[in-house]
PDB file of C-alpha atoms in Angstrom:
ATOM      1  CA  ALA A   1     129.140 138.679  49.056  1.00 75.00           C
ATOM      2  CA  GLN A   2     126.021 138.862  51.147  1.00 84.00           C
ATOM      3  CA  LYS A   3     124.006 135.688  51.378  1.00 92.00           C
ATOM      4  CA  ILE A   4     120.986 134.401  53.254  1.00 96.00           C
ATOM      5  CA  THR A   5     120.445 130.662  53.688  1.00 97.00           C
ATOM      6  CA  GLN A   6     117.207 129.007  54.744  1.00 97.00           C
ATOM      7  CA  THR A   7     117.760 125.265  54.882  1.00 96.00           C
ATOM      8  CA  GLN A   8     114.180 124.163  55.588  1.00 96.00           C
ATOM      9  CA  PRO A   9     112.141 124.109  52.361  1.00 94.00           C
ATOM     10  CA  GLY A  10     109.035 123.005  54.278  1.00 95.00           C
ATOM     11  CA  MET A  11     107.959 122.696  57.891  1.00 95.00           C
ATOM     12  CA  PHE A  12     104.872 121.295  59.609  1.00 96.00           C
ATOM     13  CA  VAL A  13     103.638 122.352  63.039  1.00 97.00           C
ATOM     14  CA  GLN A  14     100.602 121.455  65.081  1.00 97.00           C
ATOM     15  CA  GLU A  15      98.210 124.290  65.855  1.00 97.00           C
ATOM     16  CA  LYS A  16      99.005 126.027  69.166  1.00 97.00           C
ATOM     17  CA  GLU A  17     102.571 124.722  69.233  1.00 97.00           C
ATOM     18  CA  ALA A  18     105.733 126.785  68.737  1.00 97.00           C
ATOM     19  CA  VAL A  19     107.932 126.495  65.657  1.00 98.00           C
ATOM     20  CA  THR A  20     111.419 127.744  64.769  1.00 98.00           C
ATOM     21  CA  LEU A  21     112.369 128.684  61.217  1.00 98.00           C
ATOM     22  CA  ASP A  22     116.098 128.738  60.569  1.00 98.00           C
ATOM     23  CA  CYS A  23     118.084 131.486  58.875  1.00 98.00           C
ATOM     24  CA  THR A  24     121.834 131.955  58.559  1.00 98.00           C
ATOM     25  CA  TYR A  25     123.497 134.880  56.879  1.00 97.00           C
ATOM     26  CA  ASP A  26     126.875 135.906  55.595  1.00 95.00           C
ATOM     27  CA  THR A  27     128.193 139.437  55.396  1.00 91.00           C
ATOM     28  CA  SER A  28     131.447 141.263  55.954  1.00 88.00           C
ATOM     29  CA  ASP A  29     129.697 144.509  56.869  1.00 86.00           C
ATOM     30  CA  PRO A  30     129.497 145.184  60.641  1.00 87.00           C
ATOM     31  CA  SER A  31     126.272 147.147  60.204  1.00 87.00           C
ATOM     32  CA  TYR A  32     123.264 145.308  58.846  1.00 90.00           C
ATOM     33  CA  GLY A  33     119.621 144.583  59.460  1.00 91.00           C
ATOM     34  CA  LEU A  34     117.768 141.307  59.413  1.00 94.00           C
ATOM     35  CA  PHE A  35     114.115 140.929  58.484  1.00 95.00           C
ATOM     36  CA  TRP A  36     111.493 138.250  58.388  1.00 97.00           C
ATOM     37  CA  TYR A  37     108.575 138.432  55.988  1.00 96.00           C
ATOM     38  CA  LYS A  38     105.480 136.283  55.565  1.00 97.00           C
ATOM     39  CA  GLN A  39     104.096 135.672  52.093  1.00 95.00           C
ATOM     40  CA  PRO A  40     100.642 134.079  51.929  1.00 94.00           C
ATOM     41  CA  SER A  41      99.382 132.516  48.716  1.00 90.00           C
ATOM     42  CA  SER A  42      97.931 135.893  47.700  1.00 87.00           C
ATOM     43  CA  GLY A  43     101.482 137.126  47.130  1.00 87.00           C
ATOM     44  CA  GLU A  44     101.963 140.195  49.284  1.00 88.00           C
ATOM     45  CA  MET A  45     105.039 140.367  51.508  1.00 92.00           C
ATOM     46  CA  ILE A  46     104.043 141.057  55.102  1.00 93.00           C
ATOM     47  CA  PHE A  47     106.701 142.414  57.456  1.00 93.00           C
ATOM     48  CA  LEU A  48     106.981 140.445  60.701  1.00 96.00           C
ATOM     49  CA  ILE A  49     110.077 141.468  62.630  1.00 95.00           C
ATOM     50  CA  TYR A  50     113.392 143.325  62.378  1.00 93.00           C
ATOM     51  CA  GLN A  51     116.743 142.944  64.163  1.00 93.00           C
ATOM     52  CA  GLY A  52     119.595 145.408  63.806  1.00 90.00           C
ATOM     53  CA  SER A  53     123.148 144.111  64.060  1.00 90.00           C
ATOM     54  CA  TYR A  54     123.893 146.384  67.015  1.00 90.00           C
ATOM     55  CA  ASP A  55     120.716 145.606  68.920  1.00 89.00           C
ATOM     56  CA  GLN A  56     121.574 144.069  72.262  1.00 87.00           C
ATOM     57  CA  GLN A  57     118.286 142.283  72.801  1.00 92.00           C
ATOM     58  CA  ASN A  58     116.405 139.858  70.605  1.00 93.00           C
ATOM     59  CA  ALA A  59     113.491 141.457  68.786  1.00 94.00           C
ATOM     60  CA  THR A  60     109.945 140.467  69.648  1.00 94.00           C
ATOM     61  CA  GLU A  61     106.645 141.376  67.985  1.00 94.00           C
ATOM     62  CA  GLY A  62     103.621 139.699  69.510  1.00 96.00           C
ATOM     63  CA  ARG A  63     103.854 135.962  68.783  1.00 97.00           C
ATOM     64  CA  TYR A  64     107.035 136.442  66.763  1.00 97.00           C
ATOM     65  CA  SER A  65     110.519 136.562  68.230  1.00 97.00           C
ATOM     66  CA  LEU A  66     113.900 136.544  66.587  1.00 97.00           C
ATOM     67  CA  ASN A  67     116.641 134.383  68.082  1.00 96.00           C
ATOM     68  CA  PHE A  68     119.693 136.433  67.073  1.00 96.00           C
ATOM     69  CA  GLN A  69     123.059 134.727  67.528  1.00 96.00           C
ATOM     70  CA  LYS A  70     125.560 137.135  66.034  1.00 94.00           C
ATOM     71  CA  ALA A  71     128.670 134.995  66.452  1.00 94.00           C
ATOM     72  CA  ARG A  72     126.970 132.129  64.651  1.00 95.00           C
ATOM     73  CA  LYS A  73     125.441 134.480  62.080  1.00 96.00           C
ATOM     74  CA  SER A  74     121.995 133.096  62.641  1.00 97.00           C
ATOM     75  CA  ALA A  75     118.632 134.839  62.952  1.00 97.00           C
ATOM     76  CA  ASN A  76     115.976 132.237  63.550  1.00 98.00           C
ATOM     77  CA  LEU A  77     112.297 133.149  63.696  1.00 98.00           C
ATOM     78  CA  VAL A  78     110.245 131.675  66.515  1.00 98.00           C
ATOM     79  CA  ILE A  79     106.475 131.650  66.164  1.00 98.00           C
ATOM     80  CA  SER A  80     104.707 130.828  69.396  1.00 96.00           C
ATOM     81  CA  ALA A  81     101.201 129.361  69.627  1.00 95.00           C
ATOM     82  CA  SER A  82     100.869 128.665  65.890  1.00 97.00           C
ATOM     83  CA  GLN A  83      97.560 129.447  64.222  1.00 97.00           C
ATOM     84  CA  LEU A  84      96.055 128.079  61.025  1.00 96.00           C
ATOM     85  CA  GLY A  85      96.500 131.514  59.466  1.00 96.00           C
ATOM     86  CA  ASP A  86     100.258 131.231  59.923  1.00 97.00           C
ATOM     87  CA  SER A  87     100.415 128.775  57.004  1.00 97.00           C
ATOM     88  CA  ALA A  88     102.474 130.639  54.380  1.00 97.00           C
ATOM     89  CA  MET A  89     105.963 131.088  52.944  1.00 97.00           C
ATOM     90  CA  TYR A  90     108.421 132.778  55.268  1.00 98.00           C
ATOM     91  CA  PHE A  91     111.440 134.664  54.036  1.00 98.00           C
ATOM     92  CA  CYS A  92     114.506 135.825  55.906  1.00 98.00           C
ATOM     93  CA  ALA A  93     116.198 138.885  54.404  1.00 96.00           C
ATOM     94  CA  MET A  94     119.198 141.082  55.087  1.00 94.00           C
ATOM     95  CA  ARG A  95     120.104 144.658  54.369  1.00 90.00           C
ATOM     96  CA  GLU A  96     123.627 145.961  54.705  1.00 75.00           C
ATOM     97  CA  ASP A  97     124.419 149.462  55.893  1.00 67.00           C
ATOM     98  CA  PRO A  98     121.632 151.457  54.271  1.00 55.00           C
ATOM     99  CA  TYR A  99     123.659 154.620  54.099  1.00 59.00           C
ATOM    100  CA  ASN A 100     126.283 153.029  51.895  1.00 55.00           C
ATOM    101  CA  GLN A 101     124.521 150.193  50.120  1.00 54.00           C
ATOM    102  CA  GLY A 102     121.237 151.676  49.081  1.00 60.00           C
ATOM    103  CA  GLY A 103     119.142 149.594  51.345  1.00 78.00           C
ATOM    104  CA  LYS A 104     118.292 146.728  48.994  1.00 87.00           C
ATOM    105  CA  LEU A 105     117.207 143.470  50.614  1.00 92.00           C
ATOM    106  CA  ILE A 106     118.816 140.105  49.959  1.00 93.00           C
ATOM    107  CA  PHE A 107     116.340 137.261  50.489  1.00 96.00           C
ATOM    108  CA  GLY A 108     116.716 133.632  51.353  1.00 97.00           C
ATOM    109  CA  GLN A 109     114.985 130.822  49.482  1.00 96.00           C
ATOM    110  CA  GLY A 110     112.092 130.689  51.916  1.00 97.00           C
ATOM    111  CA  THR A 111     110.450 128.096  54.171  1.00 98.00           C
ATOM    112  CA  GLU A 112     106.905 126.928  53.572  1.00 97.00           C
ATOM    113  CA  LEU A 113     105.130 126.536  56.896  1.00 98.00           C
ATOM    114  CA  SER A 114     102.021 124.412  57.186  1.00 97.00           C
ATOM    115  CA  VAL A 115      99.994 124.517  60.397  1.00 97.00           C
ATOM    116  CA  LYS A 116      97.949 121.395  61.092  1.00 96.00           C
ATOM    117  CA  PRO A 117      94.636 121.598  63.015  1.00 94.00           C
TER     118      PRO A 117
ATOM    119  CA  ASP B   1      97.746 156.499  52.084  1.00 54.00           C
ATOM    120  CA  THR B   2      96.705 152.938  51.266  1.00 73.00           C
ATOM    121  CA  GLY B   3     100.187 151.509  50.816  1.00 91.00           C
ATOM    122  CA  VAL B   4     102.113 150.460  47.727  1.00 95.00           C
ATOM    123  CA  SER B   5      99.915 149.688  44.772  1.00 95.00           C
ATOM    124  CA  GLN B   6     100.893 147.790  41.645  1.00 96.00           C
ATOM    125  CA  ASP B   7      99.084 147.571  38.383  1.00 97.00           C
ATOM    126  CA  PRO B   8      98.134 145.261  36.789  1.00 97.00           C
ATOM    127  CA  ARG B   9      97.863 142.382  39.249  1.00 95.00           C
ATOM    128  CA  HIS B  10      98.089 139.832  36.481  1.00 97.00           C
ATOM    129  CA  LYS B  11      99.382 140.029  32.923  1.00 98.00           C
ATOM    130  CA  ILE B  12      99.401 137.328  30.285  1.00 98.00           C
ATOM    131  CA  THR B  13     101.354 138.160  27.168  1.00 98.00           C
ATOM    132  CA  LYS B  14     102.666 136.416  24.104  1.00 98.00           C
ATOM    133  CA  ARG B  15     106.364 135.851  23.708  1.00 97.00           C
ATOM    134  CA  GLY B  16     107.980 138.777  21.949  1.00 97.00           C
ATOM    135  CA  GLN B  17     105.496 141.387  23.133  1.00 98.00           C
ATOM    136  CA  ASN B  18     106.401 144.355  25.312  1.00 98.00           C
ATOM    137  CA  VAL B  19     104.832 144.814  28.742  1.00 98.00           C
ATOM    138  CA  THR B  20     104.849 147.670  31.229  1.00 98.00           C
ATOM    139  CA  PHE B  21     104.069 147.531  34.927  1.00 98.00           C
ATOM    140  CA  ARG B  22     103.352 150.418  37.238  1.00 98.00           C
ATOM    141  CA  CYS B  23     104.114 150.918  40.916  1.00 98.00           C
ATOM    142  CA  ASP B  24     102.752 153.706  43.109  1.00 97.00           C
ATOM    143  CA  PRO B  25     104.759 153.884  46.347  1.00 96.00           C
ATOM    144  CA  ILE B  26     103.775 155.400  49.668  1.00 94.00           C
ATOM    145  CA  SER B  27     103.825 159.105  48.930  1.00 90.00           C
ATOM    146  CA  GLU B  28     106.433 160.166  51.483  1.00 89.00           C
ATOM    147  CA  HIS B  29     108.830 157.319  50.667  1.00 91.00           C
ATOM    148  CA  ASN B  30     111.806 158.455  48.609  1.00 91.00           C
ATOM    149  CA  ARG B  31     113.180 154.995  47.779  1.00 92.00           C
ATOM    150  CA  LEU B  32     111.545 152.543  45.421  1.00 95.00           C
ATOM    151  CA  TYR B  33     112.688 149.016  44.649  1.00 95.00           C
ATOM    152  CA  TRP B  34     111.795 146.396  42.055  1.00 97.00           C
ATOM    153  CA  TYR B  35     112.218 142.686  42.719  1.00 97.00           C
ATOM    154  CA  ARG B  36     111.501 139.583  40.671  1.00 97.00           C
ATOM    155  CA  GLN B  37     110.277 136.377  42.268  1.00 97.00           C
ATOM    156  CA  THR B  38     110.052 133.080  40.429  1.00 95.00           C
ATOM    157  CA  LEU B  39     108.010 130.181  41.736  1.00 91.00           C
ATOM    158  CA  GLY B  40     109.394 128.668  44.916  1.00 89.00           C
ATOM    159  CA  GLN B  41     112.194 131.208  45.255  1.00 93.00           C
ATOM    160  CA  GLY B  42     112.827 134.333  47.265  1.00 95.00           C
ATOM    161  CA  PRO B  43     112.583 137.748  45.629  1.00 96.00           C
ATOM    162  CA  GLU B  44     115.667 138.885  43.708  1.00 95.00           C
ATOM    163  CA  PHE B  45     116.660 142.523  43.583  1.00 94.00           C
ATOM    164  CA  LEU B  46     116.383 144.178  40.169  1.00 95.00           C
ATOM    165  CA  THR B  47     116.841 147.901  40.645  1.00 95.00           C
ATOM    166  CA  TYR B  48     116.205 150.798  42.991  1.00 92.00           C
ATOM    167  CA  PHE B  49     115.561 154.521  42.851  1.00 93.00           C
ATOM    168  CA  GLN B  50     116.187 157.267  45.294  1.00 91.00           C
ATOM    169  CA  ASN B  51     113.772 159.979  44.276  1.00 92.00           C
ATOM    170  CA  GLU B  52     114.013 160.049  40.467  1.00 92.00           C
ATOM    171  CA  ALA B  53     117.585 158.740  40.248  1.00 92.00           C
ATOM    172  CA  GLN B  54     118.159 155.086  39.428  1.00 92.00           C
ATOM    173  CA  LEU B  55     121.057 154.287  41.727  1.00 89.00           C
ATOM    174  CA  GLU B  56     121.603 150.582  41.268  1.00 88.00           C
ATOM    175  CA  LYS B  57     120.753 147.914  38.714  1.00 91.00           C
ATOM    176  CA  SER B  58     121.258 144.204  39.190  1.00 90.00           C
ATOM    177  CA  ARG B  59     123.077 142.127  36.588  1.00 87.00           C
ATOM    178  CA  LEU B  60     119.752 140.284  36.355  1.00 80.00           C
ATOM    179  CA  LEU B  61     118.346 143.341  34.616  1.00 84.00           C
ATOM    180  CA  SER B  62     119.114 142.628  30.988  1.00 86.00           C
ATOM    181  CA  ASP B  63     118.999 145.231  28.225  1.00 91.00           C
ATOM    182  CA  ARG B  64     115.379 144.246  27.597  1.00 95.00           C
ATOM    183  CA  PHE B  65     114.396 145.642  30.997  1.00 96.00           C
ATOM    184  CA  SER B  66     114.091 149.326  31.725  1.00 95.00           C
ATOM    185  CA  ALA B  67     112.728 151.152  34.725  1.00 96.00           C
ATOM    186  CA  GLU B  68     111.875 154.776  35.255  1.00 95.00           C
ATOM    187  CA  ARG B  69     110.665 156.934  38.082  1.00 96.00           C
ATOM    188  CA  PRO B  70     109.832 160.322  36.610  1.00 91.00           C
ATOM    189  CA  LYS B  71     109.463 163.104  39.162  1.00 86.00           C
ATOM    190  CA  GLY B  72     110.309 160.690  41.957  1.00 85.00           C
ATOM    191  CA  SER B  73     106.751 159.463  42.358  1.00 91.00           C
ATOM    192  CA  PHE B  74     105.388 156.373  40.578  1.00 96.00           C
ATOM    193  CA  SER B  75     107.669 153.983  38.726  1.00 97.00           C
ATOM    194  CA  THR B  76     107.303 151.854  35.615  1.00 97.00           C
ATOM    195  CA  LEU B  77     109.104 148.665  34.701  1.00 97.00           C
ATOM    196  CA  GLU B  78     109.101 147.757  31.026  1.00 97.00           C
ATOM    197  CA  ILE B  79     110.129 144.441  29.541  1.00 97.00           C
ATOM    198  CA  GLN B  80     110.720 144.413  25.805  1.00 97.00           C
ATOM    199  CA  ARG B  81     110.537 141.313  23.615  1.00 97.00           C
ATOM    200  CA  THR B  82     109.318 139.136  26.473  1.00 97.00           C
ATOM    201  CA  GLU B  83     110.641 135.598  26.831  1.00 96.00           C
ATOM    202  CA  GLN B  84     109.139 132.653  28.694  1.00 96.00           C
ATOM    203  CA  GLY B  85     111.875 132.997  31.295  1.00 95.00           C
ATOM    204  CA  ASP B  86     110.454 136.404  32.204  1.00 96.00           C
ATOM    205  CA  SER B  87     107.403 134.719  33.714  1.00 97.00           C
ATOM    206  CA  ALA B  88     107.502 135.668  37.389  1.00 97.00           C
ATOM    207  CA  MET B  89     105.995 137.852  40.071  1.00 96.00           C
ATOM    208  CA  TYR B  90     107.327 141.412  39.924  1.00 97.00           C
ATOM    209  CA  LEU B  91     107.270 143.059  43.322  1.00 97.00           C
ATOM    210  CA  CYS B  92     107.639 146.735  44.105  1.00 97.00           C
ATOM    211  CA  ALA B  93     108.585 148.098  47.516  1.00 96.00           C
ATOM    212  CA  SER B  94     109.170 151.536  48.933  1.00 94.00           C
ATOM    213  CA  SER B  95     111.011 152.906  51.939  1.00 90.00           C
ATOM    214  CA  LEU B  96     112.255 156.086  53.528  1.00 84.00           C
ATOM    215  CA  THR B  97     115.973 156.788  53.855  1.00 78.00           C
ATOM    216  CA  GLY B  98     117.126 156.093  57.389  1.00 71.00           C
ATOM    217  CA  ALA B  99     114.058 154.074  58.350  1.00 73.00           C
ATOM    218  CA  TYR B 100     114.336 150.313  58.478  1.00 73.00           C
ATOM    219  CA  GLY B 101     110.901 149.454  57.173  1.00 82.00           C
ATOM    220  CA  TYR B 102     109.880 148.530  53.660  1.00 90.00           C
ATOM    221  CA  THR B 103     106.356 148.315  52.346  1.00 92.00           C
ATOM    222  CA  PHE B 104     105.723 145.880  49.524  1.00 94.00           C
ATOM    223  CA  GLY B 105     102.982 145.935  46.959  1.00 94.00           C
ATOM    224  CA  SER B 106     100.945 142.861  46.087  1.00 93.00           C
ATOM    225  CA  GLY B 107     102.960 142.318  42.934  1.00 95.00           C
ATOM    226  CA  THR B 108     102.273 141.856  39.248  1.00 96.00           C
ATOM    227  CA  ARG B 109     102.241 138.260  38.091  1.00 96.00           C
ATOM    228  CA  LEU B 110     103.512 137.982  34.525  1.00 98.00           C
ATOM    229  CA  THR B 111     102.892 134.910  32.409  1.00 98.00           C
ATOM    230  CA  VAL B 112     104.573 134.735  29.004  1.00 98.00           C
ATOM    231  CA  VAL B 113     102.983 132.178  26.672  1.00 97.00           C
TER     232      VAL B 113
END
């Protein structure tokens, strides 16, 4: 069965420093997609970054990059130059082959990031 | 299009009452998903529609839960005979077949007292 594991319930980082949020996944499907979402206290899920299982390069979106290690089944999120506004819950999620599985997302338990001034 | 909208944002109800939530997806998105998120946890998949057809339901979706998407546009999620364990955030998301992106609504927070 598909599973996403985030082992860091909470993380602290100093403003302007980089931070890595861990995510490991388990799937038997060769085709899948990995997502990271940010959820501030207001509740909405904000898309950050996506990595497809066949993508050769690690995804980057501005200050966000995804450290994709396929053999280790890990997809860690790296946030560079942390800002106070980055304080939120962060969720890693996976979708198996959308053409066969309907495209639903499986989420991890989340990591609460706190950025210190 | 202003994104996925959910109504109401908050709902407080007494145990045993029925509640209904509404989700309006992005108009060109043919897929619509419902998730439930309890405090401190990640969202859990409940059900999804492709156009008006409900294609998958999670085992989490007990007989007290029903979802519809008439005409493939907005969707409603009804919970009958609410229980305290139903207290959660109910999130709706929409997507387009073949595209990797999902757009989430701001959710409906249900409190059963």
